[in-house]
Coordinates of N, CA and C in Angstrom, one line a residue:
M37 N 0.9 -1.2 0.0 CA 0.0 0.0 0.0 C 0.9 1.2 0.0
Y38 N 0.4 2.2 -0.7 CA 1.1 3.5 -0.7 C 0.2 4.6 -0.4
T39 N 0.7 5.6 0.3 CA -0.1 6.7 0.7 C 0.4 8.0 0.2
R40 N -0.4 8.9 -0.3 CA 0.0 10.2 -0.7 C -0.7 11.1 0.3
S41 N 0.2 11.9 1.0 CA -0.3 12.7 2.1 C -0.1 14.2 1.7
T42 N -1.0 15.0 2.1 CA -0.9 16.5 1.9 C -0.8 17.1 3.3
I43 N 0.2 18.0 3.5 CA 0.4 18.7 4.7 C 0.0 20.2 4.4
F44 N -0.9 20.7 5.2 CA -1.4 22.1 5.1 C -0.7 22.8 6.3
E45 N 0.2 23.6 5.9 CA 1.0 24.4 6.8 C 0.6 25.9 6.8
G46 N 0.5 26.5 8.0 CA 0.2 27.9 8.0 C -0.9 28.0 9.1
R47 N -1.9 28.8 8.7 CA -3.0 29.0 9.7 C -4.3 29.4 9.0
I48 N -5.4 28.9 9.6 CA -6.7 29.3 9.1 C -6.9 30.8 9.7
L49 N -7.6 31.6 8.8 CA -7.8 33.0 9.2 C -8.7 33.0 10.4
P50 N -8.4 33.9 11.4 CA -9.2 34.0 12.6 C -10.7 34.1 12.3
G51 N -11.4 33.3 13.1 CA -12.9 33.3 13.0 C -13.4 32.5 11.7
K52 N -12.5 31.9 11.0 CA -12.9 31.1 9.8 C -12.7 29.6 10.0
E53 N -12.4 29.2 11.2 CA -12.1 27.8 11.5 C -13.3 26.9 11.2
D54 N -14.4 27.2 11.7 CA -15.6 26.4 11.5 C -15.9 26.3 10.0
E55 N -15.9 27.4 9.3 CA -16.2 27.5 7.8 C -15.2 26.6 7.1
F56 N -13.9 26.7 7.4 CA -12.9 25.9 6.8 C -13.1 24.4 6.9
Y57 N -13.3 23.9 8.2 CA -13.4 22.5 8.4 C -14.8 22.0 7.9
S58 N -15.8 22.8 7.9 CA -17.0 22.4 7.3 C -16.9 22.3 5.8
A59 N -16.2 23.2 5.1 CA -15.9 23.1 3.7 C -15.0 21.9 3.4
V60 N -14.1 21.6 4.2 CA -13.3 20.4 4.0 C -14.2 19.1 3.9
Q61 N -15.1 19.0 4.9 CA -16.0 17.9 4.9 C -16.9 17.8 3.7
Q62 N -17.5 19.0 3.4 CA -18.5 19.1 2.4 C -18.0 19.1 0.9
R63 N -16.8 19.7 0.7 CA -16.3 19.8 -0.6 C -15.1 19.0 -1.0
L64 N -14.1 19.1 0.0 CA -12.8 18.4 -0.3 C -12.9 17.0 -0.1
L65 N -13.4 16.5 1.0 CA -13.5 15.1 1.3 C -14.2 14.3 0.2
P66 N -15.3 14.7 -0.3 CA -16.0 14.0 -1.4 C -15.1 13.9 -2.7
A67 N -14.4 15.0 -3.0 CA -13.5 15.0 -4.2 C -12.3 14.1 -4.0
W68 N -11.8 14.1 -2.8 CA -10.6 13.2 -2.5 C -11.0 11.8 -2.5
R69 N -12.3 11.5 -2.0 CA -12.7 10.0 -2.0 C -12.9 9.5 -3.5
Q70 N -13.2 10.5 -4.4 CA -13.4 10.0 -5.8 C -12.1 10.0 -6.7
M71 N -11.0 10.2 -6.0 CA -9.7 10.2 -6.8 C -9.6 8.8 -7.4
L72 N -9.2 8.7 -8.6 CA -9.0 7.3 -9.3 C -8.1 6.5 -8.5
H73 N -8.5 5.2 -8.2 CA -7.8 4.2 -7.5 C -7.6 4.4 -6.0
A74 N -8.2 5.5 -5.5 CA -8.1 5.7 -4.0 C -8.8 4.6 -3.3
T75 N -8.2 4.1 -2.3 CA -8.8 3.0 -1.5 C -9.3 3.5 -0.1
D76 N -8.7 4.6 0.4 CA -9.1 5.1 1.7 C -8.6 6.6 1.7
V77 N -9.4 7.4 2.5 CA -9.0 8.8 2.7 C -9.1 9.0 4.2
R78 N -8.1 9.6 4.8 CA -8.2 10.0 6.2 C -7.8 11.5 6.3
L79 N -8.4 12.2 7.2 CA -8.1 13.6 7.5 C -7.8 13.7 9.0
Y80 N -6.9 14.6 9.3 CA -6.4 14.8 10.7 C -6.4 16.4 10.9
R81 N -6.9 16.8 12.0 CA -6.9 18.1 12.5 C -5.9 18.2 13.7
P82 N -4.7 18.6 13.5 CA -3.7 18.7 14.6 C -4.2 19.5 15.8
L83 N -3.9 18.9 17.0 CA -4.3 19.6 18.2 C -3.2 20.2 19.0
R84 N -2.1 19.5 18.9 CA -0.8 19.8 19.6 C 0.3 19.7 18.7
R85 N 1.4 20.4 19.0 CA 2.7 20.3 18.3 C 3.8 20.6 19.2
D86 N 5.0 20.1 18.9 CA 6.2 20.3 19.7 C 6.5 21.8 19.4
D87 N 7.2 22.4 20.5 CA 7.7 23.7 20.4 C 8.7 23.8 19.2
G88 N 8.6 24.9 18.4 CA 9.5 25.1 17.4 C 9.2 24.4 16.1
T89 N 8.1 23.8 16.0 CA 7.8 23.1 14.7 C 6.7 24.0 14.0
A90 N 6.6 23.6 12.7 CA 5.7 24.4 11.8 C 4.2 24.2 12.3
E91 N 3.4 25.3 12.1 CA 2.0 25.2 12.4 C 1.4 24.4 11.2
V92 N 0.7 23.3 11.5 CA 0.0 22.5 10.5 C -1.5 22.4 11.0
F93 N -2.4 22.7 10.1 CA -3.8 22.8 10.4 C -4.6 21.7 9.7
L94 N -4.1 20.9 8.9 CA -4.7 19.8 8.3 C -3.7 18.9 7.6
V95 N -4.0 17.6 7.9 CA -3.2 16.5 7.2 C -4.2 15.6 6.5
Q96 N -3.9 15.3 5.3 CA -4.8 14.5 4.5 C -4.0 13.3 4.0
E97 N -4.6 12.1 4.0 CA -3.9 10.9 3.5 C -4.8 10.2 2.6
I98 N -4.3 9.8 1.4 CA -5.1 9.0 0.5 C -4.2 7.7 0.2
D99 N -4.9 6.6 0.4 CA -4.2 5.3 0.1 C -4.4 4.8 -1.3
Y100 N -3.4 4.3 -1.9 CA -3.5 3.7 -3.3 C -2.8 2.4 -3.3
P101 N -3.2 1.5 -4.2 CA -2.5 0.2 -4.3 C -1.1 0.1 -4.9
S102 N -0.7 1.2 -5.6 CA 0.7 1.2 -6.2 C 1.1 2.5 -6.5
L103 N 2.4 2.7 -6.8 CA 2.9 4.0 -7.3 C 2.3 4.4 -8.6
E104 N 2.1 3.4 -9.5 CA 1.4 3.6 -10.8 C 0.0 4.2 -10.6
A105 N -0.7 3.6 -9.6 CA -2.0 4.1 -9.4 C -2.0 5.6 -9.0
I106 N -1.0 6.0 -8.1 CA -0.9 7.4 -7.8 C -0.7 8.2 -9.0
D107 N 0.2 7.8 -9.9 CA 0.5 8.6 -11.0 C -0.7 8.8 -12.0
E108 N -1.5 7.7 -12.1 CA -2.7 7.7 -12.9 C -3.7 8.6 -12.3
A109 N -3.8 8.6 -10.9 CA -4.8 9.5 -10.2 C -4.4 10.9 -10.4
L110 N -3.1 11.2 -10.4 CA -2.7 12.6 -10.5 C -2.9 13.2 -11.9
S111 N -3.0 12.3 -12.9 CA -3.2 12.8 -14.3 C -4.6 12.6 -14.7
S112 N -5.5 12.2 -13.8 CA -6.8 11.9 -14.1 C -7.7 13.3 -14.0
P113 N -8.8 13.4 -14.8 CA -9.7 14.5 -14.7 C -10.3 14.6 -13.3
R114 N -10.3 13.6 -12.6 CA -10.8 13.7 -11.2 C -10.0 14.5 -10.3
R115 N -8.6 14.5 -10.6 CA -7.8 15.4 -9.8 C -8.1 16.9 -10.1
E116 N -8.5 17.2 -11.3 CA -8.9 18.6 -11.6 C -10.1 19.0 -10.7
K117 N -11.1 18.1 -10.5 CA -12.2 18.4 -9.6 C -11.7 18.6 -8.2
A118 N -10.7 17.8 -7.7 CA -10.2 18.0 -6.4 C -9.4 19.3 -6.3
S119 N -8.7 19.7 -7.3 CA -8.0 21.0 -7.4 C -9.0 22.1 -7.3
E120 N -10.1 22.1 -8.0 CA -11.1 23.1 -8.0 C -11.7 23.2 -6.6
A121 N -11.9 22.1 -5.9 CA -12.5 22.1 -4.6 C -11.5 22.8 -3.6
L122 N -10.2 22.5 -3.8 CA -9.2 23.1 -2.9 C -9.2 24.6 -3.1
K123 N -9.3 25.1 -4.4 CA -9.3 26.5 -4.7 C -10.4 27.2 -4.0
S124 N -11.5 26.5 -3.8 CA -12.7 27.1 -3.2 C -12.5 27.4 -1.7
V125 N -11.5 26.8 -1.0 CA -11.3 27.1 0.4 C -10.0 27.9 0.6
Q126 N -9.3 28.1 -0.4 CA -7.9 28.8 -0.1 C -8.0 30.2 0.4
H127 N -9.1 30.8 0.2 CA -9.3 32.1 0.8 C -9.5 32.1 2.3
L128 N -9.6 30.9 2.9 CA -9.9 30.8 4.3 C -8.6 30.6 5.1
Y129 N -7.5 30.4 4.4 CA -6.3 30.2 5.2 C -5.1 30.9 4.5
E130 N -4.0 31.1 5.3 CA -2.7 31.6 4.8 C -1.7 30.5 5.0
G131 N -1.0 30.2 4.0 CA 0.1 29.2 4.1 C 0.2 28.4 2.8
R132 N 0.7 27.2 2.9 CA 0.9 26.4 1.8 C 0.6 24.9 2.1
H133 N 0.6 24.2 1.0 CA 0.4 22.7 1.2 C 1.4 22.0 0.3
Y134 N 1.9 20.9 0.7 CA 2.9 20.1 0.0 C 2.5 18.6 0.3
H135 N 3.2 17.8 -0.5 CA 2.9 16.3 -0.5 C 4.1 15.4 -0.2
Y136 N 3.7 14.3 0.4 CA 4.7 13.2 0.6 C 4.0 11.9 0.0
V137 N 4.8 11.0 -0.5 CA 4.3 9.7 -0.8 C 5.0 8.7 0.1
Y138 N 4.3 7.8 0.8 CA 4.8 6.9 1.7 C 4.5 5.4 1.2
K139 N 5.3 4.5 1.6 CA 5.1 3.1 1.5 C 5.0 2.5 2.8
K140 N 3.9 1.8 3.0 CA 3.7 1.1 4.3 C 4.7 0.1 4.5
L141 N 5.3 0.1 5.7 CA 6.4 -0.9 6.0 C 5.8 -2.2 6.6

């Protein structure tokens, strides 16, 4: 199994937390669940962090059966829909997001 993870680093704009997490549930999660070859999607809302570490406000993980499946998913029209969903919430936070691909040991 392989997991592609997205780390959202930065901060949600003050007073927009509920709106952001609601939009994640209503717009982003359905789009991520429909990614080609996705077998599972998990979301995490960090509650604590070590001193001196980056502020992370959302972690997303999508499982795939292979690296090839990830590549196919990323070039699929379904990814465009997920990107559009992400754009619809970007005004609610300041920061960046980046990805890692993991292999389960």
